[in-house]
Amino acid sequence: MQNKIKILNVTDGNNQLDPLLSSLTQNGYSFNMAKNQKSVIEKLQKESFHFTIIDSQSIETGTLELLKTIKKIQPHTQVIILTQFSSHETISQYIKEGALDCLYKPIKIEELKKVIDSTLDPIEKTGKMFKEKILVVDDDKNVRDSSSILLQQEGFDVQKAADGYEAIEKIKKGFYNLVLTDIKMPGISGLELMHEIKKIAPETIVILMTGFATLDSAIEAIREDAHDFITKPFNIKNLIASVNKALDIQRLSNENKRLYEQTQKDKIKLRKRAYELSVLNDFSNTINKAFNYKTLMNFVIDSVYKIIECDICATLLLESNPELNIFANHSLNKKKIDEIKMIILEDIPNTTPSIIDKISTHFEKVQKDDLVKPKEKIKTYLNIPLIIENKKIGAIFVGSINKEVFPPIERQLLCTITNQTSQAIVRIKNIISEEKIKMDAMVASMSNGVILTDVDNNILVINSAAKKMLLLKRESDIIDIDFLKKNRNFHLDNYISEKKESKKEVLTKEVYIKEPKESVLNIDLTPIKNINNKIIGHITVLRDITELKEIDRMKTEFVSIVSHEMRTPLTSIKNCINIILTEATGKINENQKKFLSMASDSTNRMARLINDLLDLSKMESGRMEYHFEKIDLNSILESVITSLQTQITTKNIHITKKIAANLPKIYADSGKITQVITNILDNALKFTPSQKNIQVGVRKMQGENLTVKNTTFNLPVSVFKQDSFVEINIKDSGSGITAQDMDKIFDKFQQVEDSLKREVGGTGLGLPIAKSIVNAHNGQIWVESKEGQGSNFRFILPINKRKKLDSKES
Amino acid sequence: MPKSKILIVDDEPFIVETIKFSLEHLGFECLTAFDGLEAIKVAREEMPDLILLDIMLPKMNGYKVCRLLKFDDKFKHIPIIMLTARTQEKDKTLGIETGADEYVTKPFDIDNVVSLIKKYLNIQS
C-alpha cells in the first residue's frame, strides 16, 4: 500500500488555510503543523515530508532563512511559499534557493493542488491502489453468484448483471476493467454485448463463458475481439487464471500507454527546455557582446519574446536615452501602450516627469504562431525590475491575454534574463564610464585644443589646451559661445554654419584672435553623427599657428632678401662676361669664348633659379598676385615659342602646332600663363632628343568626359563635363616618365632620373610653379606618359571666372 | 649728332662700371651717381638724355628720385628706366606710378637695356 502524502504546514494558524487543507485530507493527504522555526526543525528531523508549506507572513523568522534551513535538513521536501506582497525579486530568490513555487494569497485550493500534483508520480497521485472492477453477466443466477464470490475472494471489486441490458447500463455508468459474460443469453447475446462494450469502453477486457453448444461462436468471438473464453462448467483455477492473465495484460498495456504518454510529454517538455536553454545560452553570449544599451535592449526583448509564452513583451531602460520597447502579436494603440508604460513605471519609484517625457517608445508587431483577438485585455503579467546598485533603472514586462498565470518555470527564466540583463547594463555602464575617463584624459592631455559642442551649439567640452589658446582662465567654468564671440573674436556658431553650407567633410579655417593677445588659430571643424547619420554636434580642433605663421613670414622674407642680395652681384658678373664676350675689351680666342659662354649660361640659370624660388615662395605663402584679363592663348603660345627659338633651333626640334580655330579668349593672368607654357615647353625641349618632334595643342573642350589616368590628383570626372574649359597640351618625344615618378614631378625639386638632371639643367621648380599657377586659375594640370614614349603634359583652364574646383588637391 | 648722355644710378660700383663700359663702348656718354641725392644733383647739373635708376639706393631711394624728377617740368621729359632686384608686382606698379617709363629686373641682359635706351632715344640700330 502507498504512503499518504505528508505535508508540513508552517503557520501560526491564523491564515485561514486550515479549512482548505482539511479538505485535502480526504484526498489522502496528511497534515502536520509547525508554528515556529524550532518546531519546524524538530518535525523535519523526526519524519520526512513530501511538502512543506510556509506562510511567509505568519512566521517570525525570515522566510528565506527558514527555506534554507528546511532545505538543509530535508533537501527533498518540496517547499511552497505563500505570500501576499513579495516582489518578483524576492520570489526569484526563493526559487533560486530551491522553493517549488510561490503562491499569492488568497490561495485557491485548486491552485495549491495543481502545484502539488505537478510534482507527484501518477501512482502516488492516486493515493492508493484501486481494486480492479469486474462485471459478471449471466442469466444463470448460480453461475453469476459463484463466479462473483470466487473473484471477490481474489480481491476484485465484482458487480453482477443478469442480462445484456443491465450490463450495458452499468458499463455506461462506470468503468470496468473486465467483463465476464455468458454467450447465450436472452435479449442481447454475449457477442452482441461484447460489440456494444467495445463501442462504449474499448479498454474493457471481455472474457466469454460458453457451453459446448456455443463453442464455435466463442472461437468466432475471439477472432473478433474477445480476450479469452472459458468453457462451462468451468473450474475455479481456469477462471482465476484467465482473469488474472487478462488483467495483467491490461495493466501492462495501461502502464505502457501511460509511460508512452509520459515520454511524449517529457519529450515535448525537454524540447521546450532545450530550446529555452539554447535561447538563454545565446542570450548570455550575445548580451556580453552588446556595447551599447540600444543593442542590448533590442536583444533582450527579442529573446524574452521568444522564450516566454506571452502576447506582449516590453523592456524599459531609463539609462542615458530612456527607451521603451514593446513587442506584441497584435496591434496596440497609444492608449494601450501608455497603459503598459504606466504599469512598468508604477514599479519604479522616484521617476521624474522629465524622464518620463524623455522616454522614446518603439512598438513592433511581431507575429507569433497563436492568433489573438486584438481587443482582449491582459489577463496576467509579470513585471520584473532591472536593478543596479539597489536602484530600479528599468524593467522587463511580459503580459498574456490567455494565460491565467505565468508558470514558475517562466518566472524563473524571466528572473534569470533580468539578472543577466542587469549585469550586462552594469558592464556597459562601466565600459561607457571607462571610455569616458579615457576620452577625458585623452582630450585633456592633447596639445591641440578641443571644443565639443552639441546640436544647439552649447559647449559641452573644452580642454585646457583650447582654453589656453583662447586665453581663458583655467578656472572659469562658464564658457559659452557668446563669450568667445564678444571677447575673443571667435565666432564658433558662424564657423559651424559655414561648415553646414560647405560640402567638405572638415572645415579648415584660420582664425585671428585680437584680444587680449594677437594670435592665429587653425581650426578643423567636424560634425559628429550618430548611427542614423544625424548630426548631434560638432568637434572643433584648434591649433595655435601664430608661431608657424611668423616663421613662414620670416622664411618668405629671408628668401626674398637672399634672392635680392644675390641678384646684384649676379648682374655684375653677367655684365662683365657680356663685355668680354662682345669683344668690347678686345678680341678673344675660341676657347675663351667657349668658357665665357658657359659662365654666361650658368649665370642665366642661377638667375632663373632665384626667380623661381621667389615665385614659389610667394605662391606658397599665398602672396602671389594675379591680374586677370581676357587673354588670347594663341598669341601667348607664339610668344613663348619665339622666346625659346634659340633652343629650338640649336636642337633642331620640330614643333607641330594644333590650334583650334574657334578658340575663345580666356580669363587669366597673361604673364603667369606665359610662365606655365614656358616652363612646360622648356622642359619638353630639354627632354626631347635633337631632330625629334614636340606637339603643341590648344582646343576648347566639347562637353566631354575627360578620363584622367595616372594623375597626381583624384578629381571627379564629371567636373569636366561642361564646355567651359580650354585644354593646352604639350607632348614631347622624351624618355617618358614612370608611373611612380608621375606623382612626384609636380613636387618641388623633383626631377626624374638624377643623371638627366645635370645634363638638362632645370631648376626643378618649373612644374611646381606651373601647377600652382594653374590651380590659382581654378584649372588642373596633369601628365600622361609611358616610359620611352614621351610625356604629354596637359592642363585645362576655365574660360570664364568660376568658383574653385572641388578637388582634393590644393 | 651729339652723343646721348645716360645717367647710371646704382650703389653697386661694379654694376655702374660694367654698364658704363658697355654703353661707352656703344658710343654713349655716361654719367654716374651712387646714391639718390647724388643722382638728383647730377641730373640737374648735367641734364642727361636718359636715366638708368636703381631703386634700393642710399640717402634717397629710386622711387623718390624718380618722382622728384618727373614732377619737375624741367626734367619730366627725361626717360627713366628703373633697375631693381625686387620682382614683386607692387614694386613694378609703384615704379610706373611714380612716373618711371620702364622697369628692368636684375640680373638683366645688357642687350635688353641697350635696346630700351635706343627705343626711348629714338635711335635706329
PDB file of N, CA and C in Angstrom, chain B residues 48-113:
ATOM      1  N   PRO B  48      70.781 114.806 -68.264  1.00  0.00           N
ATOM      2  CA  PRO B  48      71.032 113.634 -69.115  1.00  0.00           C
ATOM      3  C   PRO B  48      69.852 113.379 -70.064  1.00  0.00           C
ATOM      4  N   ASP B  49      70.133 112.617 -71.131  1.00  0.00           N
ATOM      5  CA  ASP B  49      69.055 112.270 -72.074  1.00  0.00           C
ATOM      6  C   ASP B  49      68.192 111.113 -71.552  1.00  0.00           C
ATOM      7  N   LEU B  50      68.768 110.297 -70.679  1.00  0.00           N
ATOM      8  CA  LEU B  50      68.039 109.131 -70.143  1.00  0.00           C
ATOM      9  C   LEU B  50      68.686 108.732 -68.812  1.00  0.00           C
ATOM     10  N   ILE B  51      67.872 108.190 -67.896  1.00  0.00           N
ATOM     11  CA  ILE B  51      68.428 107.775 -66.609  1.00  0.00           C
ATOM     12  C   ILE B  51      68.135 106.300 -66.365  1.00  0.00           C
ATOM     13  N   LEU B  52      69.198 105.549 -66.023  1.00  0.00           N
ATOM     14  CA  LEU B  52      69.021 104.179 -65.531  1.00  0.00           C
ATOM     15  C   LEU B  52      69.077 104.271 -64.022  1.00  0.00           C
ATOM     16  N   LEU B  53      67.952 103.934 -63.346  1.00  0.00           N
ATOM     17  CA  LEU B  53      67.838 104.243 -61.933  1.00  0.00           C
ATOM     18  C   LEU B  53      67.546 103.002 -61.094  1.00  0.00           C
ATOM     19  N   ASP B  54      68.473 102.705 -60.172  1.00  0.00           N
ATOM     20  CA  ASP B  54      68.249 101.599 -59.227  1.00  0.00           C
ATOM     21  C   ASP B  54      67.242 102.067 -58.185  1.00  0.00           C
ATOM     22  N   ILE B  55      66.536 101.111 -57.567  1.00  0.00           N
ATOM     23  CA  ILE B  55      65.541 101.530 -56.574  1.00  0.00           C
ATOM     24  C   ILE B  55      66.129 101.592 -55.174  1.00  0.00           C
ATOM     25  N   MET B  56      66.813 100.531 -54.811  1.00  0.00           N
ATOM     26  CA  MET B  56      67.374 100.499 -53.457  1.00  0.00           C
ATOM     27  C   MET B  56      68.664 101.318 -53.415  1.00  0.00           C
ATOM     28  N   LEU B  57      68.496 102.599 -53.088  1.00  0.00           N
ATOM     29  CA  LEU B  57      69.672 103.496 -53.060  1.00  0.00           C
ATOM     30  C   LEU B  57      69.843 104.101 -51.678  1.00  0.00           C
ATOM     31  N   PRO B  58      71.052 104.361 -51.275  1.00  0.00           N
ATOM     32  CA  PRO B  58      71.246 105.074 -50.010  1.00  0.00           C
ATOM     33  C   PRO B  58      70.800 106.537 -50.129  1.00  0.00           C
ATOM     34  N   LYS B  59      70.557 107.150 -48.986  1.00  0.00           N
ATOM     35  CA  LYS B  59      70.178 108.565 -48.855  1.00  0.00           C
ATOM     36  C   LYS B  59      68.780 108.884 -49.392  1.00  0.00           C
ATOM     37  N   MET B  60      68.517 108.494 -50.600  1.00  0.00           N
ATOM     38  CA  MET B  60      67.163 108.687 -51.120  1.00  0.00           C
ATOM     39  C   MET B  60      66.897 107.549 -52.095  1.00  0.00           C
ATOM     40  N   ASN B  61      65.737 106.861 -51.947  1.00  0.00           N
ATOM     41  CA  ASN B  61      65.539 105.704 -52.825  1.00  0.00           C
ATOM     42  C   ASN B  61      65.114 106.130 -54.225  1.00  0.00           C
ATOM     43  N   GLY B  62      65.179 105.153 -55.132  1.00  0.00           N
ATOM     44  CA  GLY B  62      64.932 105.407 -56.544  1.00  0.00           C
ATOM     45  C   GLY B  62      63.555 105.956 -56.838  1.00  0.00           C
ATOM     46  N   TYR B  63      62.539 105.489 -56.069  1.00  0.00           N
ATOM     47  CA  TYR B  63      61.180 105.992 -56.301  1.00  0.00           C
ATOM     48  C   TYR B  63      61.115 107.490 -56.106  1.00  0.00           C
ATOM     49  N   LYS B  64      61.749 107.913 -54.995  1.00  0.00           N
ATOM     50  CA  LYS B  64      61.705 109.347 -54.651  1.00  0.00           C
ATOM     51  C   LYS B  64      62.425 110.171 -55.709  1.00  0.00           C
ATOM     52  N   VAL B  65      63.583 109.653 -56.121  1.00  0.00           N
ATOM     53  CA  VAL B  65      64.358 110.345 -57.152  1.00  0.00           C
ATOM     54  C   VAL B  65      63.515 110.514 -58.399  1.00  0.00           C
ATOM     55  N   CYS B  66      62.885 109.388 -58.774  1.00  0.00           N
ATOM     56  CA  CYS B  66      62.063 109.359 -59.977  1.00  0.00           C
ATOM     57  C   CYS B  66      60.932 110.379 -59.878  1.00  0.00           C
ATOM     58  N   ARG B  67      60.259 110.364 -58.678  1.00  0.00           N
ATOM     59  CA  ARG B  67      59.113 111.247 -58.522  1.00  0.00           C
ATOM     60  C   ARG B  67      59.529 112.719 -58.588  1.00  0.00           C
ATOM     61  N   LEU B  68      60.632 113.022 -57.887  1.00  0.00           N
ATOM     62  CA  LEU B  68      61.121 114.405 -57.874  1.00  0.00           C
ATOM     63  C   LEU B  68      61.395 114.901 -59.292  1.00  0.00           C
ATOM     64  N   LEU B  69      62.029 114.045 -60.081  1.00  0.00           N
ATOM     65  CA  LEU B  69      62.380 114.456 -61.436  1.00  0.00           C
ATOM     66  C   LEU B  69      61.137 114.558 -62.313  1.00  0.00           C
ATOM     67  N   LYS B  70      60.263 113.579 -62.177  1.00  0.00           N
ATOM     68  CA  LYS B  70      59.086 113.550 -63.037  1.00  0.00           C
ATOM     69  C   LYS B  70      58.070 114.644 -62.701  1.00  0.00           C
ATOM     70  N   PHE B  71      58.139 115.151 -61.458  1.00  0.00           N
ATOM     71  CA  PHE B  71      57.223 116.232 -61.077  1.00  0.00           C
ATOM     72  C   PHE B  71      57.792 117.617 -61.419  1.00  0.00           C
ATOM     73  N   ASP B  72      59.007 117.569 -61.874  1.00  0.00           N
ATOM     74  CA  ASP B  72      59.676 118.836 -62.222  1.00  0.00           C
ATOM     75  C   ASP B  72      59.557 119.022 -63.734  1.00  0.00           C
ATOM     76  N   ASP B  73      58.905 120.111 -64.149  1.00  0.00           N
ATOM     77  CA  ASP B  73      58.678 120.333 -65.581  1.00  0.00           C
ATOM     78  C   ASP B  73      59.958 120.328 -66.390  1.00  0.00           C
ATOM     79  N   LYS B  74      61.043 120.771 -65.699  1.00  0.00           N
ATOM     80  CA  LYS B  74      62.323 120.865 -66.402  1.00  0.00           C
ATOM     81  C   LYS B  74      62.887 119.487 -66.756  1.00  0.00           C
ATOM     82  N   PHE B  75      62.513 118.503 -65.945  1.00  0.00           N
ATOM     83  CA  PHE B  75      63.151 117.175 -66.103  1.00  0.00           C
ATOM     84  C   PHE B  75      62.200 116.054 -66.516  1.00  0.00           C
ATOM     85  N   LYS B  76      60.911 116.374 -66.494  1.00  0.00           N
ATOM     86  CA  LYS B  76      59.967 115.245 -66.646  1.00  0.00           C
ATOM     87  C   LYS B  76      60.038 114.561 -68.009  1.00  0.00           C
ATOM     88  N   HIS B  77      60.648 115.219 -68.960  1.00  0.00           N
ATOM     89  CA  HIS B  77      60.775 114.585 -70.273  1.00  0.00           C
ATOM     90  C   HIS B  77      61.843 113.500 -70.313  1.00  0.00           C
ATOM     91  N   ILE B  78      62.716 113.495 -69.315  1.00  0.00           N
ATOM     92  CA  ILE B  78      63.819 112.520 -69.345  1.00  0.00           C
ATOM     93  C   ILE B  78      63.268 111.106 -69.098  1.00  0.00           C
ATOM     94  N   PRO B  79      63.481 110.167 -70.027  1.00  0.00           N
ATOM     95  CA  PRO B  79      63.026 108.787 -69.789  1.00  0.00           C
ATOM     96  C   PRO B  79      63.808 108.170 -68.631  1.00  0.00           C
ATOM     97  N   ILE B  80      63.063 107.487 -67.756  1.00  0.00           N
ATOM     98  CA  ILE B  80      63.722 106.829 -66.626  1.00  0.00           C
ATOM     99  C   ILE B  80      63.447 105.329 -66.708  1.00  0.00           C
ATOM    100  N   ILE B  81      64.529 104.544 -66.735  1.00  0.00           N
ATOM    101  CA  ILE B  81      64.408 103.081 -66.704  1.00  0.00           C
ATOM    102  C   ILE B  81      64.839 102.601 -65.330  1.00  0.00           C
ATOM    103  N   MET B  82      63.896 101.996 -64.633  1.00  0.00           N
ATOM    104  CA  MET B  82      64.196 101.532 -63.285  1.00  0.00           C
ATOM    105  C   MET B  82      64.896 100.180 -63.361  1.00  0.00           C
ATOM    106  N   LEU B  83      65.949 100.062 -62.528  1.00  0.00           N
ATOM    107  CA  LEU B  83      66.644  98.776 -62.423  1.00  0.00           C
ATOM    108  C   LEU B  83      66.442  98.277 -61.004  1.00  0.00           C
ATOM    109  N   THR B  84      66.008  97.012 -60.871  1.00  0.00           N
ATOM    110  CA  THR B  84      65.868  96.556 -59.491  1.00  0.00           C
ATOM    111  C   THR B  84      66.017  95.058 -59.371  1.00  0.00           C
ATOM    112  N   ALA B  85      66.368  94.646 -58.172  1.00  0.00           N
ATOM    113  CA  ALA B  85      66.454  93.221 -57.879  1.00  0.00           C
ATOM    114  C   ALA B  85      65.132  92.725 -57.323  1.00  0.00           C
ATOM    115  N   ARG B  86      64.240  93.655 -57.048  1.00  0.00           N
ATOM    116  CA  ARG B  86      62.947  93.237 -56.481  1.00  0.00           C
ATOM    117  C   ARG B  86      61.990  92.942 -57.629  1.00  0.00           C
ATOM    118  N   THR B  87      61.234  91.887 -57.446  1.00  0.00           N
ATOM    119  CA  THR B  87      60.370  91.489 -58.556  1.00  0.00           C
ATOM    120  C   THR B  87      58.890  91.590 -58.210  1.00  0.00           C
ATOM    121  N   GLN B  88      58.619  91.966 -56.961  1.00  0.00           N
ATOM    122  CA  GLN B  88      57.205  91.998 -56.583  1.00  0.00           C
ATOM    123  C   GLN B  88      56.400  92.893 -57.510  1.00  0.00           C
ATOM    124  N   GLU B  89      55.194  92.401 -57.770  1.00  0.00           N
ATOM    125  CA  GLU B  89      54.321  93.142 -58.672  1.00  0.00           C
ATOM    126  C   GLU B  89      54.088  94.563 -58.190  1.00  0.00           C
ATOM    127  N   LYS B  90      53.956  94.703 -56.870  1.00  0.00           N
ATOM    128  CA  LYS B  90      53.633  96.039 -56.369  1.00  0.00           C
ATOM    129  C   LYS B  90      54.806  96.998 -56.603  1.00  0.00           C
ATOM    130  N   ASP B  91      56.026  96.429 -56.609  1.00  0.00           N
ATOM    131  CA  ASP B  91      57.189  97.274 -56.908  1.00  0.00           C
ATOM    132  C   ASP B  91      57.081  97.818 -58.324  1.00  0.00           C
ATOM    133  N   LYS B  92      56.674  96.891 -59.189  1.00  0.00           N
ATOM    134  CA  LYS B  92      56.572  97.264 -60.587  1.00  0.00           C
ATOM    135  C   LYS B  92      55.531  98.370 -60.764  1.00  0.00           C
ATOM    136  N   THR B  93      54.385  98.130 -60.137  1.00  0.00           N
ATOM    137  CA  THR B  93      53.306  99.116 -60.216  1.00  0.00           C
ATOM    138  C   THR B  93      53.764 100.461 -59.672  1.00  0.00           C
ATOM    139  N   LEU B  94      54.421 100.402 -58.501  1.00  0.00           N
ATOM    140  CA  LEU B  94      54.887 101.629 -57.855  1.00  0.00           C
ATOM    141  C   LEU B  94      55.882 102.357 -58.746  1.00  0.00           C
ATOM    142  N   GLY B  95      56.752 101.582 -59.393  1.00  0.00           N
ATOM    143  CA  GLY B  95      57.751 102.177 -60.290  1.00  0.00           C
ATOM    144  C   GLY B  95      57.082 102.950 -61.414  1.00  0.00           C
ATOM    145  N   ILE B  96      56.069 102.348 -62.006  1.00  0.00           N
ATOM    146  CA  ILE B  96      55.387 103.014 -63.115  1.00  0.00           C
ATOM    147  C   ILE B  96      54.591 104.216 -62.605  1.00  0.00           C
ATOM    148  N   GLU B  97      53.926 104.028 -61.448  1.00  0.00           N
ATOM    149  CA  GLU B  97      53.121 105.114 -60.898  1.00  0.00           C
ATOM    150  C   GLU B  97      53.926 106.352 -60.553  1.00  0.00           C
ATOM    151  N   THR B  98      55.149 106.144 -60.122  1.00  0.00           N
ATOM    152  CA  THR B  98      55.974 107.306 -59.793  1.00  0.00           C
ATOM    153  C   THR B  98      56.486 107.976 -61.063  1.00  0.00           C
ATOM    154  N   GLY B  99      56.112 107.407 -62.210  1.00  0.00           N
ATOM    155  CA  GLY B  99      56.445 108.068 -63.468  1.00  0.00           C
ATOM    156  C   GLY B  99      57.560 107.424 -64.240  1.00  0.00           C
ATOM    157  N   ALA B 100      58.080 106.297 -63.729  1.00  0.00           N
ATOM    158  CA  ALA B 100      59.155 105.634 -64.463  1.00  0.00           C
ATOM    159  C   ALA B 100      58.598 105.137 -65.789  1.00  0.00           C
ATOM    160  N   ASP B 101      59.444 105.146 -66.815  1.00  0.00           N
ATOM    161  CA  ASP B 101      58.977 104.745 -68.135  1.00  0.00           C
ATOM    162  C   ASP B 101      59.118 103.248 -68.352  1.00  0.00           C
ATOM    163  N   GLU B 102      60.110 102.666 -67.693  1.00  0.00           N
ATOM    164  CA  GLU B 102      60.369 101.254 -67.943  1.00  0.00           C
ATOM    165  C   GLU B 102      60.908 100.621 -66.677  1.00  0.00           C
ATOM    166  N   TYR B 103      60.903  99.322 -66.658  1.00  0.00           N
ATOM    167  CA  TYR B 103      61.250  98.602 -65.449  1.00  0.00           C
ATOM    168  C   TYR B 103      62.032  97.367 -65.854  1.00  0.00           C
ATOM    169  N   VAL B 104      63.256  97.218 -65.342  1.00  0.00           N
ATOM    170  CA  VAL B 104      64.099  96.074 -65.707  1.00  0.00           C
ATOM    171  C   VAL B 104      64.558  95.363 -64.446  1.00  0.00           C
ATOM    172  N   THR B 105      64.413  94.033 -64.469  1.00  0.00           N
ATOM    173  CA  THR B 105      64.768  93.258 -63.281  1.00  0.00           C
ATOM    174  C   THR B 105      66.195  92.743 -63.393  1.00  0.00           C
ATOM    175  N   LYS B 106      66.905  92.864 -62.290  1.00  0.00           N
ATOM    176  CA  LYS B 106      68.251  92.307 -62.232  1.00  0.00           C
ATOM    177  C   LYS B 106      68.168  90.802 -62.047  1.00  0.00           C
ATOM    178  N   PRO B 107      69.035  89.981 -62.525  1.00  0.00           N
ATOM    179  CA  PRO B 107      70.108  90.393 -63.431  1.00  0.00           C
ATOM    180  C   PRO B 107      69.561  90.540 -64.851  1.00  0.00           C
ATOM    181  N   PHE B 108      69.937  91.631 -65.481  1.00  0.00           N
ATOM    182  CA  PHE B 108      69.380  91.896 -66.806  1.00  0.00           C
ATOM    183  C   PHE B 108      70.425  91.635 -67.880  1.00  0.00           C
ATOM    184  N   ASP B 109      69.931  91.464 -69.088  1.00  0.00           N
ATOM    185  CA  ASP B 109      70.838  91.367 -70.229  1.00  0.00           C
ATOM    186  C   ASP B 109      71.143  92.781 -70.674  1.00  0.00           C
ATOM    187  N   ILE B 110      72.382  93.117 -70.780  1.00  0.00           N
ATOM    188  CA  ILE B 110      72.765  94.479 -71.170  1.00  0.00           C
ATOM    189  C   ILE B 110      72.167  94.814 -72.538  1.00  0.00           C
ATOM    190  N   ASP B 111      72.046  93.768 -73.363  1.00  0.00           N
ATOM    191  CA  ASP B 111      71.463  93.987 -74.695  1.00  0.00           C
ATOM    192  C   ASP B 111      70.039  94.504 -74.607  1.00  0.00           C
ATOM    193  N   ASN B 112      69.270  93.914 -73.647  1.00  0.00           N
ATOM    194  CA  ASN B 112      67.895  94.375 -73.443  1.00  0.00           C
ATOM    195  C   ASN B 112      67.868  95.846 -73.052  1.00  0.00           C
ATOM    196  N   VAL B 113      68.756  96.183 -72.110  1.00  0.00           N
ATOM    197  CA  VAL B 113      68.810  97.575 -71.632  1.00  0.00           C
ATOM    198  C   VAL B 113      69.169  98.507 -72.790  1.00  0.00           C
TER     199      VAL B 113
END
